[in-house]
Coordinates of C-alpha atoms in Angstrom, one line a residue:
X782 CA -17.6 41.4 -54.3
X783 CA -15.5 44.4 -53.3
X784 CA -15.5 45.7 -56.9
X785 CA -19.3 45.4 -57.1
X786 CA -19.7 47.2 -53.8
X787 CA -17.5 50.0 -55.2
X788 CA -19.6 50.3 -58.3
X789 CA -22.8 50.4 -56.3
X790 CA -21.5 53.5 -54.5
X791 CA -20.8 55.4 -57.6
X792 CA -24.3 56.8 -58.1
X793 CA -24.3 58.0 -54.4
X794 CA -21.0 59.7 -55.0
X795 CA -22.4 61.4 -58.1
X796 CA -25.4 62.6 -56.2
X797 CA -23.3 63.8 -53.4
X798 CA -21.1 65.8 -55.7
X799 CA -24.1 67.3 -57.4
X800 CA -25.5 68.2 -54.0
X801 CA -22.3 70.1 -53.2
X802 CA -22.7 72.1 -56.4
X803 CA -26.4 72.8 -56.1
X804 CA -26.8 73.3 -52.3
X805 CA -24.8 76.6 -52.2
X806 CA -27.0 77.9 -55.1
X807 CA -30.1 77.0 -53.2
X808 CA -28.9 78.6 -50.0
X809 CA -27.9 81.7 -51.9
X810 CA -31.3 81.9 -53.6
X811 CA -33.1 81.4 -50.3
X812 CA -31.0 84.1 -48.6
X813 CA -31.8 86.5 -51.4
X814 CA -35.5 85.7 -51.1
X815 CA -35.5 86.0 -47.3
X816 CA -34.1 89.5 -47.1
X817 CA -36.5 92.4 -47.1
X818 CA -37.4 94.0 -50.4
X819 CA -35.4 91.5 -52.5
X820 CA -36.7 92.6 -55.9
X821 CA -34.5 94.7 -58.2
X822 CA -35.0 98.3 -57.3
X823 CA -34.5 99.7 -60.8
X824 CA -36.5 97.6 -63.3
X825 CA -36.2 100.3 -66.0
X826 CA -32.4 100.1 -66.1
X827 CA -31.4 96.7 -65.0
X828 CA -28.3 94.5 -65.3
X829 CA -28.2 90.9 -64.4
X830 CA -25.0 91.4 -62.4
X831 CA -26.3 92.7 -59.1
X832 CA -26.5 91.8 -55.4
X833 CA -29.1 93.0 -53.0
X834 CA -27.5 94.2 -49.7
X835 CA -30.7 94.6 -47.7
X836 CA -31.0 92.7 -44.4
X837 CA -29.2 92.8 -41.1
X838 CA -26.5 95.5 -40.7
X839 CA -24.6 96.6 -37.6
X840 CA -25.9 100.0 -36.4
X841 CA -25.0 102.7 -33.9
X842 CA -26.3 106.1 -32.8
X843 CA -24.0 109.0 -32.9
X844 CA -25.8 111.7 -30.8
X845 CA -22.6 113.8 -30.4
X846 CA -21.6 113.5 -34.1
X847 CA -18.2 112.4 -32.9
X848 CA -17.9 109.1 -34.8
X849 CA -15.5 110.4 -37.4
X850 CA -13.2 111.7 -34.7
X851 CA -13.3 108.3 -33.1
X852 CA -12.4 106.6 -36.3
X853 CA -15.6 104.6 -36.7
X854 CA -15.3 104.6 -40.5
X855 CA -12.3 102.2 -40.1
X856 CA -13.2 100.5 -36.9
X857 CA -17.0 99.8 -36.5
X858 CA -16.4 97.6 -33.4
X859 CA -18.6 99.9 -31.3
X860 CA -21.7 99.4 -33.5
X861 CA -23.6 97.5 -30.8
X862 CA -27.0 97.3 -32.4
X863 CA -28.6 95.5 -35.4
X864 CA -30.9 97.2 -38.0
X865 CA -33.0 95.7 -40.8
X866 CA -32.1 97.7 -43.9
X867 CA -33.8 99.3 -45.9
X868 CA -36.1 100.4 -43.1
X869 CA -35.3 103.6 -41.2
X870 CA -34.5 103.4 -37.4
X871 CA -37.8 105.1 -36.6
X872 CA -39.8 102.3 -38.1
X873 CA -40.9 99.0 -36.4
X874 CA -39.7 97.0 -39.4
X875 CA -36.1 98.2 -38.7
X876 CA -36.0 96.5 -35.3
X877 CA -35.0 99.8 -33.7
X878 CA -38.1 102.0 -33.5
X879 CA -36.4 105.0 -32.0
X880 CA -38.5 108.1 -32.7
X881 CA -36.5 111.0 -31.1
X882 CA -34.1 113.1 -33.1
X883 CA -31.0 111.3 -34.4
X884 CA -28.3 113.8 -35.7
X885 CA -26.1 111.0 -37.0
X886 CA -26.4 107.2 -37.4
X887 CA -23.8 104.7 -38.6
X888 CA -24.2 101.4 -40.5
X889 CA -21.7 98.5 -41.1
X890 CA -21.7 95.2 -43.0
X891 CA -19.2 93.1 -44.8
X892 CA -19.0 92.4 -48.6
X893 CA -17.6 89.6 -50.6
X894 CA -17.3 90.2 -54.3
X895 CA -18.0 87.2 -56.7
X896 CA -15.0 85.9 -58.6
X897 CA -16.8 86.6 -61.9
X898 CA -16.8 90.3 -61.0
X899 CA -13.0 90.8 -61.0
X900 CA -13.0 92.6 -64.4
X901 CA -14.7 95.9 -65.0
X902 CA -16.3 98.3 -62.5
X903 CA -18.3 97.7 -59.3
X904 CA -20.8 100.3 -58.0
X905 CA -22.7 100.5 -54.8
X906 CA -26.2 102.0 -55.1
X907 CA -28.4 103.6 -52.5
X908 CA -32.1 104.1 -53.2
X909 CA -32.3 106.9 -50.7
X910 CA -30.4 108.0 -47.5
X911 CA -31.6 110.9 -45.4
X912 CA -29.7 113.3 -45.6
X913 CA -25.9 113.8 -45.7
X914 CA -24.4 110.4 -46.6
X915 CA -20.8 109.3 -46.5
X916 CA -19.6 105.9 -47.5
X917 CA -16.3 104.1 -46.7
X918 CA -15.0 100.8 -48.0
X919 CA -12.1 99.3 -46.1
X920 CA -11.6 102.6 -44.3
X921 CA -11.3 104.7 -47.5
X922 CA -14.0 107.1 -48.4
X923 CA -15.9 106.1 -51.5
X924 CA -18.0 109.2 -51.8
X925 CA -20.5 111.7 -50.2
X926 CA -24.0 112.6 -51.3
X927 CA -26.3 115.3 -50.1
X928 CA -30.1 114.7 -50.5
X929 CA -32.4 112.6 -48.4
X930 CA -34.9 111.6 -51.1
X931 CA -33.1 110.6 -54.3
X932 CA -30.9 107.7 -55.5
X933 CA -27.2 107.8 -56.0
X934 CA -24.2 105.5 -56.6
X935 CA -20.4 105.4 -56.0
X936 CA -17.7 103.5 -58.0
X937 CA -15.9 101.4 -55.3
X938 CA -13.8 99.3 -57.7
X939 CA -10.4 100.6 -56.5
X940 CA -11.3 100.3 -52.8
X941 CA -12.1 96.6 -52.8
X942 CA -9.8 93.8 -51.8
X943 CA -9.8 90.0 -52.1
X944 CA -12.0 88.3 -49.6
X945 CA -14.0 90.2 -47.0
X946 CA -14.5 93.9 -47.3
X947 CA -15.9 96.4 -44.8
X948 CA -18.7 98.8 -45.8
X949 CA -19.4 101.6 -43.4
X950 CA -22.2 104.3 -44.0
X951 CA -22.7 107.5 -42.0
X952 CA -25.9 109.5 -42.4
X953 CA -26.3 112.9 -40.8
X954 CA -29.8 114.4 -40.7
X955 CA -31.3 117.6 -39.3
X956 CA -34.8 118.5 -40.4
X957 CA -34.8 121.6 -38.1
X958 CA -32.0 123.5 -39.9
X959 CA -34.4 124.7 -42.7
X960 CA -31.8 123.8 -45.3
X961 CA -32.9 120.3 -46.4
X962 CA -36.0 119.1 -48.1
X963 CA -37.9 117.3 -45.4
X964 CA -41.4 116.9 -46.8
X965 CA -43.9 115.9 -44.1
X966 CA -41.3 114.9 -41.5
X967 CA -42.1 116.4 -38.1
X968 CA -39.7 119.1 -36.9
X969 CA -40.8 118.8 -33.3
X970 CA -40.1 116.3 -30.5
X971 CA -43.7 115.1 -30.8
X972 CA -42.8 113.2 -33.9
X973 CA -46.3 113.2 -35.4
X974 CA -49.0 115.9 -35.2
X975 CA -51.3 117.9 -37.5
X976 CA -50.2 117.2 -41.0
X977 CA -46.6 116.3 -40.1
X978 CA -45.5 112.7 -39.5
X979 CA -42.8 110.5 -38.0
X980 CA -39.3 111.3 -39.3
X981 CA -37.1 109.2 -41.5
X982 CA -33.4 109.1 -40.8
X983 CA -30.6 107.3 -42.6
X984 CA -31.0 104.5 -45.1
X985 CA -34.6 104.1 -46.2
X986 CA -34.4 102.5 -49.6
X987 CA -32.7 99.4 -51.0
X988 CA -28.9 99.2 -51.1
X989 CA -27.3 97.1 -53.8
X990 CA -24.1 96.2 -55.7
X991 CA -23.8 96.2 -59.4
X992 CA -21.0 95.0 -61.8
X993 CA -20.5 96.8 -65.1
X994 CA -17.8 96.7 -67.8
X995 CA -15.2 99.4 -67.9
X996 CA -17.1 101.0 -70.7
X997 CA -20.8 101.1 -70.0
X998 CA -24.1 102.9 -70.3
X999 CA -24.8 105.4 -67.5
X1000 CA -28.3 106.1 -68.7
X1001 CA -30.5 106.3 -71.8
X1002 CA -33.1 109.0 -72.1
X1003 CA -36.2 107.7 -73.8
X1004 CA -38.5 110.3 -75.3
X1005 CA -41.7 108.9 -76.9
X1006 CA -42.9 110.5 -80.1
X1007 CA -46.5 109.2 -80.5
X1008 CA -47.4 111.3 -83.6
X1009 CA -44.4 109.9 -85.6
X1010 CA -44.5 106.4 -84.0
X1011 CA -41.0 106.4 -82.7
X1012 CA -38.7 106.6 -79.7
X1013 CA -35.9 109.2 -79.5
X1014 CA -33.0 107.7 -77.5
X1015 CA -30.1 109.6 -76.0
X1016 CA -27.3 107.4 -74.5
X1017 CA -24.9 108.6 -71.8
X1018 CA -21.7 106.5 -71.9
X1019 CA -18.8 106.1 -69.4
X1020 CA -15.5 105.5 -71.2
X1021 CA -16.8 106.5 -74.6
X1022 CA -14.7 105.5 -77.7
X1023 CA -15.4 105.9 -81.4
X1024 CA -15.6 102.1 -82.0
X1025 CA -18.8 101.7 -79.9
X1026 CA -21.9 100.1 -81.3
X1027 CA -25.3 100.1 -79.6
X1028 CA -27.8 97.5 -80.5
X1029 CA -31.4 98.3 -79.4
X1030 CA -33.9 95.5 -79.4
X1031 CA -37.5 96.2 -78.8
X1032 CA -40.2 93.6 -78.2
X1033 CA -43.9 93.8 -77.5
X1034 CA -45.6 92.7 -74.3
X1035 CA -46.0 89.2 -75.8
X1036 CA -42.3 88.9 -76.3
X1037 CA -42.3 89.2 -80.1
X1038 CA -39.7 91.2 -81.9
X1039 CA -40.8 94.7 -82.9
X1040 CA -37.5 96.3 -84.0
X1041 CA -33.8 95.7 -83.7
X1042 CA -31.3 98.3 -84.8
X1043 CA -27.5 98.7 -84.4
X1044 CA -25.9 102.1 -84.7
X1045 CA -22.6 103.7 -84.1
X1046 CA -23.3 105.9 -81.0
X1047 CA -21.9 109.1 -79.7
X1048 CA -22.1 110.0 -76.0
X1049 CA -25.1 112.4 -75.5
X1050 CA -26.2 112.4 -79.2
X1051 CA -29.8 111.3 -79.7
X1052 CA -31.0 108.8 -82.4
X1053 CA -34.4 107.6 -83.5
X1054 CA -36.0 104.1 -83.7
X1055 CA -39.3 104.1 -85.7
X1056 CA -41.8 101.4 -84.7
X1057 CA -43.8 99.2 -87.0
X1058 CA -47.5 99.3 -86.1
X1059 CA -46.9 101.6 -83.0
X1060 CA -49.2 101.0 -80.0
X1061 CA -49.8 103.8 -77.5
X1062 CA -49.6 103.6 -73.8
X1063 CA -52.8 104.7 -71.9
X1064 CA -54.7 104.1 -68.7
X1065 CA -57.1 101.9 -70.7
X1066 CA -54.2 99.9 -72.3
X1067 CA -50.9 100.3 -70.5
X1068 CA -48.9 99.0 -73.5
X1069 CA -45.2 98.7 -72.6
X1070 CA -42.4 97.9 -75.0
X1071 CA -39.5 95.9 -73.5
X1072 CA -36.1 97.3 -74.6
X1073 CA -32.7 95.8 -74.4
X1074 CA -29.6 97.9 -74.9
X1075 CA -26.3 96.2 -75.8
X1076 CA -23.3 98.4 -75.9
X1077 CA -20.2 96.8 -77.5
X1078 CA -16.6 98.0 -77.5
X1079 CA -13.3 96.1 -77.8
X1080 CA -15.3 92.8 -77.7
X1081 CA -16.9 93.7 -74.3
X1082 CA -20.6 93.9 -74.0
X1083 CA -22.7 95.9 -71.6
X1084 CA -26.3 94.7 -71.5
X1085 CA -29.1 96.6 -69.9
X1086 CA -32.9 95.8 -69.8
X1087 CA -35.5 98.6 -69.9
X1088 CA -39.0 99.4 -71.0
X1089 CA -40.9 102.3 -72.4
X1090 CA -44.4 103.5 -73.2
X1091 CA -45.4 105.4 -76.4
X1092 CA -47.6 108.2 -75.1
X1093 CA -48.0 112.0 -75.5
X1094 CA -49.0 114.6 -73.0
X1095 CA -49.6 118.2 -74.0
X1096 CA -51.7 121.3 -73.3
X1097 CA -54.1 123.2 -75.7
X1098 CA -55.9 126.1 -74.1
X1099 CA -57.4 125.0 -70.8
X1100 CA -57.3 121.3 -71.5
X1101 CA -54.7 118.6 -70.9
X1102 CA -54.4 116.1 -73.7
X1103 CA -53.3 112.5 -73.4
X1104 CA -52.5 110.9 -76.8
X1105 CA -54.3 113.8 -78.4
X1106 CA -57.5 113.4 -76.5
X1107 CA -58.6 115.6 -73.7
X1108 CA -58.4 113.9 -70.3
X1109 CA -59.9 114.8 -66.9
X1110 CA -57.4 113.9 -64.2
X1111 CA -59.2 112.1 -61.4
X1112 CA -56.3 112.1 -59.0
X1113 CA -55.9 111.2 -55.3
X1114 CA -53.4 112.6 -52.9
X1115 CA -50.9 109.9 -52.0
X1116 CA -48.3 110.6 -49.3
X1117 CA -46.7 107.2 -49.4
X1118 CA -46.6 106.4 -45.6
X1119 CA -47.0 103.0 -44.1
X1120 CA -47.7 102.0 -40.4
X1121 CA -44.7 99.7 -40.1
X1122 CA -42.2 101.1 -42.7
X1123 CA -43.1 104.9 -42.4
X1124 CA -41.8 106.2 -45.8
X1125 CA -40.7 102.7 -47.0
X1126 CA -43.2 100.2 -48.3
X1127 CA -42.9 96.9 -46.4
X1128 CA -43.1 94.9 -49.6
X1129 CA -43.2 95.4 -53.4
X1130 CA -46.7 94.1 -53.3
X1131 CA -47.7 96.9 -51.0
X1132 CA -46.7 99.5 -53.6
X1133 CA -48.8 97.7 -56.2
X1134 CA -51.7 97.3 -53.8
X1135 CA -51.9 101.1 -53.1
X1136 CA -52.4 101.7 -56.9
X1137 CA -55.0 99.0 -57.1
X1138 CA -56.9 100.4 -54.1
X1139 CA -56.9 103.9 -55.7
X1140 CA -58.1 102.5 -59.0
X1141 CA -60.8 100.5 -57.3
X1142 CA -62.1 103.8 -55.8
X1143 CA -62.4 105.4 -59.2
X1144 CA -59.2 107.4 -59.5
X1145 CA -57.1 107.3 -62.6
X1146 CA -53.9 108.6 -61.0
X1147 CA -52.3 110.3 -58.0
X1148 CA -50.5 113.4 -57.0
X1149 CA -47.5 112.0 -55.3
X1150 CA -47.3 114.4 -52.4
X1151 CA -44.2 115.7 -50.7
X1152 CA -42.2 112.6 -51.3
X1153 CA -39.9 111.1 -54.0
X1154 CA -41.6 107.8 -54.6
X1155 CA -39.3 104.8 -55.2
X1156 CA -38.7 103.5 -58.7
X1157 CA -40.7 100.3 -58.1
X1158 CA -43.8 102.4 -57.5
X1159 CA -43.4 104.1 -60.9
X1160 CA -42.8 100.7 -62.4
X1161 CA -46.2 99.5 -61.1
X1162 CA -47.8 102.7 -62.2
X1163 CA -46.4 102.1 -65.7
X1164 CA -47.7 98.5 -65.7
X1165 CA -51.2 99.3 -64.4
X1166 CA -51.8 102.5 -66.4
X1167 CA -51.8 104.9 -63.5
X1168 CA -51.2 108.6 -64.1
X1169 CA -49.0 110.5 -61.6
X1170 CA -47.4 113.9 -60.8
X1171 CA -43.8 113.7 -59.6
X1172 CA -43.2 116.1 -56.7
X1173 CA -40.3 117.1 -54.5
X1174 CA -40.7 117.2 -50.7
X1175 CA -39.8 120.9 -50.5
X1176 CA -41.3 121.5 -47.1
X1177 CA -38.8 122.2 -44.4
X1178 CA -36.7 124.6 -46.4
X1179 CA -36.4 128.4 -46.0
X1180 CA -36.4 130.6 -49.1
X1181 CA -34.0 132.9 -47.2
X1182 CA -31.2 130.4 -46.9
X1183 CA -29.1 130.0 -50.1
X1184 CA -28.0 126.5 -49.1
X1185 CA -31.6 125.4 -49.0
X1186 CA -32.1 126.4 -52.6
X1187 CA -29.0 124.6 -53.7
X1188 CA -30.3 121.5 -51.9
X1189 CA -33.7 121.8 -53.5
X1190 CA -32.2 122.4 -57.0
X1191 CA -29.8 119.4 -56.7
X1192 CA -32.4 117.0 -55.5
X1193 CA -35.0 118.1 -58.0
X1194 CA -32.6 117.6 -60.8
X1195 CA -31.7 114.1 -59.6
X1196 CA -35.3 113.1 -59.3
X1197 CA -36.2 114.3 -62.8
X1198 CA -33.2 112.6 -64.4
X1199 CA -34.0 109.3 -62.5
X1200 CA -37.7 109.1 -63.3
X1201 CA -38.2 110.9 -66.6
X1202 CA -38.5 107.8 -68.7
X1203 CA -41.7 106.6 -66.9
X1204 CA -44.8 107.1 -69.1
X1205 CA -47.1 107.2 -66.1
X1206 CA -45.6 110.5 -64.9
X1207 CA -47.4 113.3 -66.8
X1208 CA -46.5 116.4 -64.8
X1209 CA -43.8 117.8 -62.4
X1210 CA -44.5 119.8 -59.2
X1211 CA -41.3 121.1 -57.6
X1212 CA -43.0 122.9 -54.7
X1213 CA -46.1 122.8 -52.6
X1214 CA -48.1 125.5 -50.7
X1215 CA -45.4 128.2 -50.8
X1216 CA -47.7 131.0 -49.6
X1217 CA -46.2 131.4 -46.1
X1218 CA -42.7 131.6 -47.5
X1219 CA -43.9 134.0 -50.2
X1220 CA -45.2 136.4 -47.6
X1221 CA -41.9 136.4 -45.7
X1222 CA -39.9 137.3 -48.8
X1223 CA -41.9 137.8 -52.1
X1224 CA -38.9 138.6 -54.3
X1225 CA -36.9 135.6 -53.3
X1226 CA -40.0 133.4 -53.5
X1227 CA -40.6 134.6 -57.1
X1228 CA -37.0 133.9 -58.1
X1229 CA -37.1 130.4 -56.5
X1230 CA -40.3 129.3 -58.4
X1231 CA -39.2 130.9 -61.7
X1232 CA -35.8 129.2 -61.5
X1233 CA -37.3 125.8 -60.6
X1234 CA -39.8 126.1 -63.5
X1235 CA -37.0 126.9 -65.9
X1236 CA -34.8 124.1 -64.6
X1237 CA -37.6 121.6 -65.0
X1238 CA -38.4 122.7 -68.5
X1239 CA -34.7 122.5 -69.5
X1240 CA -34.4 119.0 -68.2
X1241 CA -37.8 117.8 -69.5
X1242 CA -39.7 120.0 -72.0
X1243 CA -42.2 117.1 -72.7
X1244 CA -44.3 117.5 -69.6
X1245 CA -46.3 120.3 -68.0
X1246 CA -44.9 121.9 -64.9
X1247 CA -47.0 123.0 -61.9
X1248 CA -44.6 125.4 -60.2
X1249 CA -46.3 125.4 -56.8
X1250 CA -49.2 123.3 -56.0
X1251 CA -51.9 125.5 -54.5
X1252 CA -52.4 129.2 -54.0
X1253 CA -49.3 131.1 -55.2
X1254 CA -48.0 130.8 -58.8
X1255 CA -45.1 132.6 -60.5
X1256 CA -44.5 130.7 -63.8
X1257 CA -46.7 127.6 -64.5
X1258 CA -48.3 125.4 -67.1
X1259 CA -51.1 124.3 -64.8
X1260 CA -53.1 126.6 -62.5
X1261 CA -53.7 124.6 -59.3
X1262 CA -55.8 125.5 -56.3
X1263 CA -56.4 123.9 -52.9
X1264 CA -59.9 124.2 -51.6
X1265 CA -61.0 122.4 -48.4
X1266 CA -64.4 124.1 -48.2
X1267 CA -67.0 121.7 -46.8
X1268 CA -69.9 123.9 -47.7
X1269 CA -71.4 122.8 -51.0
X1270 CA -72.9 126.2 -52.0
X1271 CA -69.8 128.3 -51.4
X1272 CA -67.7 125.6 -53.1
X1273 CA -70.0 125.8 -56.1
X1274 CA -70.1 129.6 -56.2
X1275 CA -66.3 129.8 -56.2
X1276 CA -66.0 128.1 -59.6
X1277 CA -69.3 128.9 -61.4
X1278 CA -67.8 131.9 -63.3
X1279 CA -64.5 130.2 -64.1
X1280 CA -63.9 130.9 -67.8
X1281 CA -60.6 131.0 -69.7
X1282 CA -62.1 133.8 -71.9
X1283 CA -62.5 135.9 -68.7
X1284 CA -59.6 134.8 -66.5
X1285 CA -60.0 137.8 -64.2
X1286 CA -63.1 136.0 -62.7
X1287 CA -61.0 132.9 -61.6
X1288 CA -60.6 132.1 -58.0
X1289 CA -56.8 132.1 -57.3
X1290 CA -56.7 131.6 -53.6
X1291 CA -58.0 132.5 -50.1
X1292 CA -57.1 135.8 -48.6
X1293 CA -54.8 134.1 -46.0
X1294 CA -52.9 132.3 -48.8
X1295 CA -51.2 135.2 -50.5
X1296 CA -53.1 135.4 -53.8
X1297 CA -51.9 138.9 -54.2
X1298 CA -48.4 137.5 -54.6
X1299 CA -49.5 135.1 -57.4
X1300 CA -49.6 135.8 -61.1
X1301 CA -53.2 136.0 -62.4
X1302 CA -54.9 133.1 -64.0
X1303 CA -54.1 133.2 -67.7
X1304 CA -56.4 130.4 -69.1
X1305 CA -54.2 127.4 -68.3
X1306 CA -55.7 124.0 -67.4
X1307 CA -57.4 124.8 -64.0
X1308 CA -57.1 122.0 -61.5
X1309 CA -58.3 121.8 -57.9
X1310 CA -55.4 119.7 -56.9
X1311 CA -56.5 119.4 -53.2
X1312 CA -60.1 119.2 -52.0
X1313 CA -62.1 117.0 -49.7
X1314 CA -59.9 116.1 -46.8
X1315 CA -63.1 115.1 -45.0
X1316 CA -62.6 113.7 -41.4
X1317 CA -64.0 110.3 -40.6
X1318 CA -63.2 107.1 -38.8
X1319 CA -65.8 104.5 -38.0
X1320 CA -65.3 104.6 -34.3
X1321 CA -65.9 108.4 -34.3
X1322 CA -69.2 108.3 -36.2
X1323 CA -71.6 110.8 -34.8
X1324 CA -69.0 112.8 -32.9
X1325 CA -68.1 116.4 -33.8
X1326 CA -65.5 117.7 -36.2
X1327 CA -61.8 117.0 -35.9
X1328 CA -62.3 114.1 -33.5
X1329 CA -64.0 116.1 -30.6
X1330 CA -60.7 117.5 -29.4
X1331 CA -58.7 114.5 -30.1
X1332 CA -55.3 114.7 -31.8
X1333 CA -56.7 113.3 -35.1
X1334 CA -56.7 115.7 -38.0
X1335 CA -59.2 116.3 -40.8
X1336 CA -61.8 118.7 -42.1
X1337 CA -65.5 118.9 -41.8
X1338 CA -68.2 116.2 -41.4
X1339 CA -69.0 113.1 -39.5
X1340 CA -69.4 109.6 -40.8
X1341 CA -73.0 109.7 -41.9
X1342 CA -72.5 112.7 -44.2
X1343 CA -69.2 111.9 -45.8
X1344 CA -70.2 109.9 -48.9
X1345 CA -72.9 112.3 -49.9
X1346 CA -70.7 115.3 -49.3
X1347 CA -67.8 113.8 -51.3
X1348 CA -70.3 113.1 -54.1
X1349 CA -71.6 116.6 -54.1
X1350 CA -68.2 118.3 -54.0
X1351 CA -66.9 116.0 -56.7
X1352 CA -69.9 116.7 -59.0
X1353 CA -69.2 120.4 -58.8
X1354 CA -65.7 119.8 -60.3
X1355 CA -66.7 117.1 -62.8
X1356 CA -69.6 119.1 -64.2
X1357 CA -67.6 122.3 -64.7
X1358 CA -66.4 122.4 -68.4
X1359 CA -63.5 124.7 -67.4
X1360 CA -62.0 122.5 -64.8
X1361 CA -59.4 120.0 -66.1
X1362 CA -59.0 117.7 -63.0
X1363 CA -59.0 117.3 -59.3
X1364 CA -57.0 115.7 -56.5
X1365 CA -59.0 114.3 -53.6
X1366 CA -57.4 114.3 -50.2
X1367 CA -56.5 111.5 -49.7
X1368 CA -55.9 107.9 -50.4
X1369 CA -55.3 106.6 -46.9
X1370 CA -55.3 108.0 -43.4
X1371 CA -51.7 108.9 -42.3
X1372 CA -51.1 108.5 -38.6
X1373 CA -53.3 111.2 -36.9
X1374 CA -54.6 112.5 -40.2
X1375 CA -57.8 110.5 -40.6
X1376 CA -59.2 111.9 -43.8
X1377 CA -58.4 109.0 -46.2
X1378 CA -60.5 106.9 -48.4
X1379 CA -58.9 103.9 -46.7
X1380 CA -57.6 103.5 -43.2
X1381 CA -53.8 103.7 -42.5
X1382 CA -53.6 99.9 -42.6
X1383 CA -55.4 99.9 -46.0
X1384 CA -58.9 98.8 -44.9
X1385 CA -62.1 100.1 -46.4
X1386 CA -63.8 103.0 -44.7
X1387 CA -66.6 103.5 -47.3
X1388 CA -68.5 101.7 -50.0
X1389 CA -65.8 101.4 -52.6
X1390 CA -68.1 100.7 -55.4
X1391 CA -70.0 103.9 -54.6
X1392 CA -66.8 105.9 -54.5
X1393 CA -65.9 104.5 -57.9
X1394 CA -69.1 105.8 -59.3
X1395 CA -68.5 109.2 -57.7
X1396 CA -64.9 109.8 -58.7
X1397 CA -65.1 107.9 -62.0
X1398 CA -68.2 109.7 -63.3
X1399 CA -68.0 111.4 -66.7
X1400 CA -66.4 114.9 -66.8
X1401 CA -67.7 117.8 -68.9
X1402 CA -64.2 118.8 -70.2
X1403 CA -63.8 115.4 -71.9
X1404 CA -67.0 115.8 -73.9

């Protein structure tokens, strides 16, 4: 009897042991799913060996910027608050929601490295930290990065110890020093007013750990060559040796093998992979190839997942061509702000939804305005066939401060290198509305814009460059104009004589916006890349312009007139055979600026089907 009882318990013991094995995995998976923004932040260059560090961190203000003197990098015991990373402390999602100036903020959490990561290298990644970021691991500095809008990483392998590790982050930020690209962040105590909005301080994008072999891929530049049906690949390798082989495996969207090739690679030397039956990427058919890179050396393999689209963007005369066909760019101004996350989308789904809302209103893309959008946004744009212009948030910098130009140049370079493989990005715009700065110092302004244009072309000669969106150009592939005129007749008259054969007749800017400091129009693609901006909120219908003295900001008409006015203004641009595109201002209201197609919380303000007919109507330049 005793023996039988023992046997009867064996299945229970087996189930219990299985539970002990599986339960930690379930807990780990649930913990990963419960943290904010749990998805991989870099789907175009992704390894399986990664850990998301978002969630609750210890946090402290450092108003006197004395934390380093007090040794906080090695003793974070005074961090008496909690913050929800990756949301900035100004946001409600952070759990802090402090909106006054914060010259320095500190973060702390612990790390435990998986046993399987003991070999090779371990990197910590930051999606973005505004502005001057220093990182310590176990009291030793891992690195320092300047730039509030771009991604960076540090190798922390040698600083780690067995068991628990302390990670401390310091972010110093001063949007009033005129040295750092601040974009639309307010530089006044009143943290949101006119067309400036609530600031973003500290960590505001995902933080994650990644394990790599000692010898690994740093990046792979992917240049699509549509005419020849191939990709040109340039690997950058850490720890390069002559025995390295790179296997590139390309599959189609259905998962079927397209091409697999193994080559002996050299760091920084490009090679080609020709595709069988090449399929182009386009807004109508956003065809993406999945790519897996496998770098082998000394029996060690580094495997990275990526994707790419085969598409071509070029200029002939005054037209922009996509895949060798003229395209009219029906763009919307997207500033990428959210009521609860400010510059950080609350979820990955929110990023995708913004694109879907834009497309539902008839736009085929967006001018991403005064913000470096996160890589997940570009991923969804690639997936959905949504055209974008990449832009640096250059506002907040003075052309008279050399350090400002260094900061601009460094961040712009990092943005281009990070995002240049995305097929949805079809133009670069390093600056926006520089007229005021041009007037203060025309010579320095001209040197800035010329240098940024050259830098952009050196990094990426495959895309057109708009040196300065609106008003004042120095060296540019696209000639862009901002025009918020709400009078249909004067709006029409301004462009009726536009003709690349007679460029002297082109409107190049308002008298107050320094057109005399701009180069003349030379027959480039002419794009009105800001117009509309028409004020309206349902609760203010029938009231006078700009909210009847309220703090809300916008241009022009009241609710009853908006749809008809937008239609008429848009038809002027669509029907002009010498205009190559527009950017309507804007996708959503942003705080006090209530001139969006949708409200700040992404609700409809207009008849979306009617808007789709307006913005999506045929354009003369495409015929």
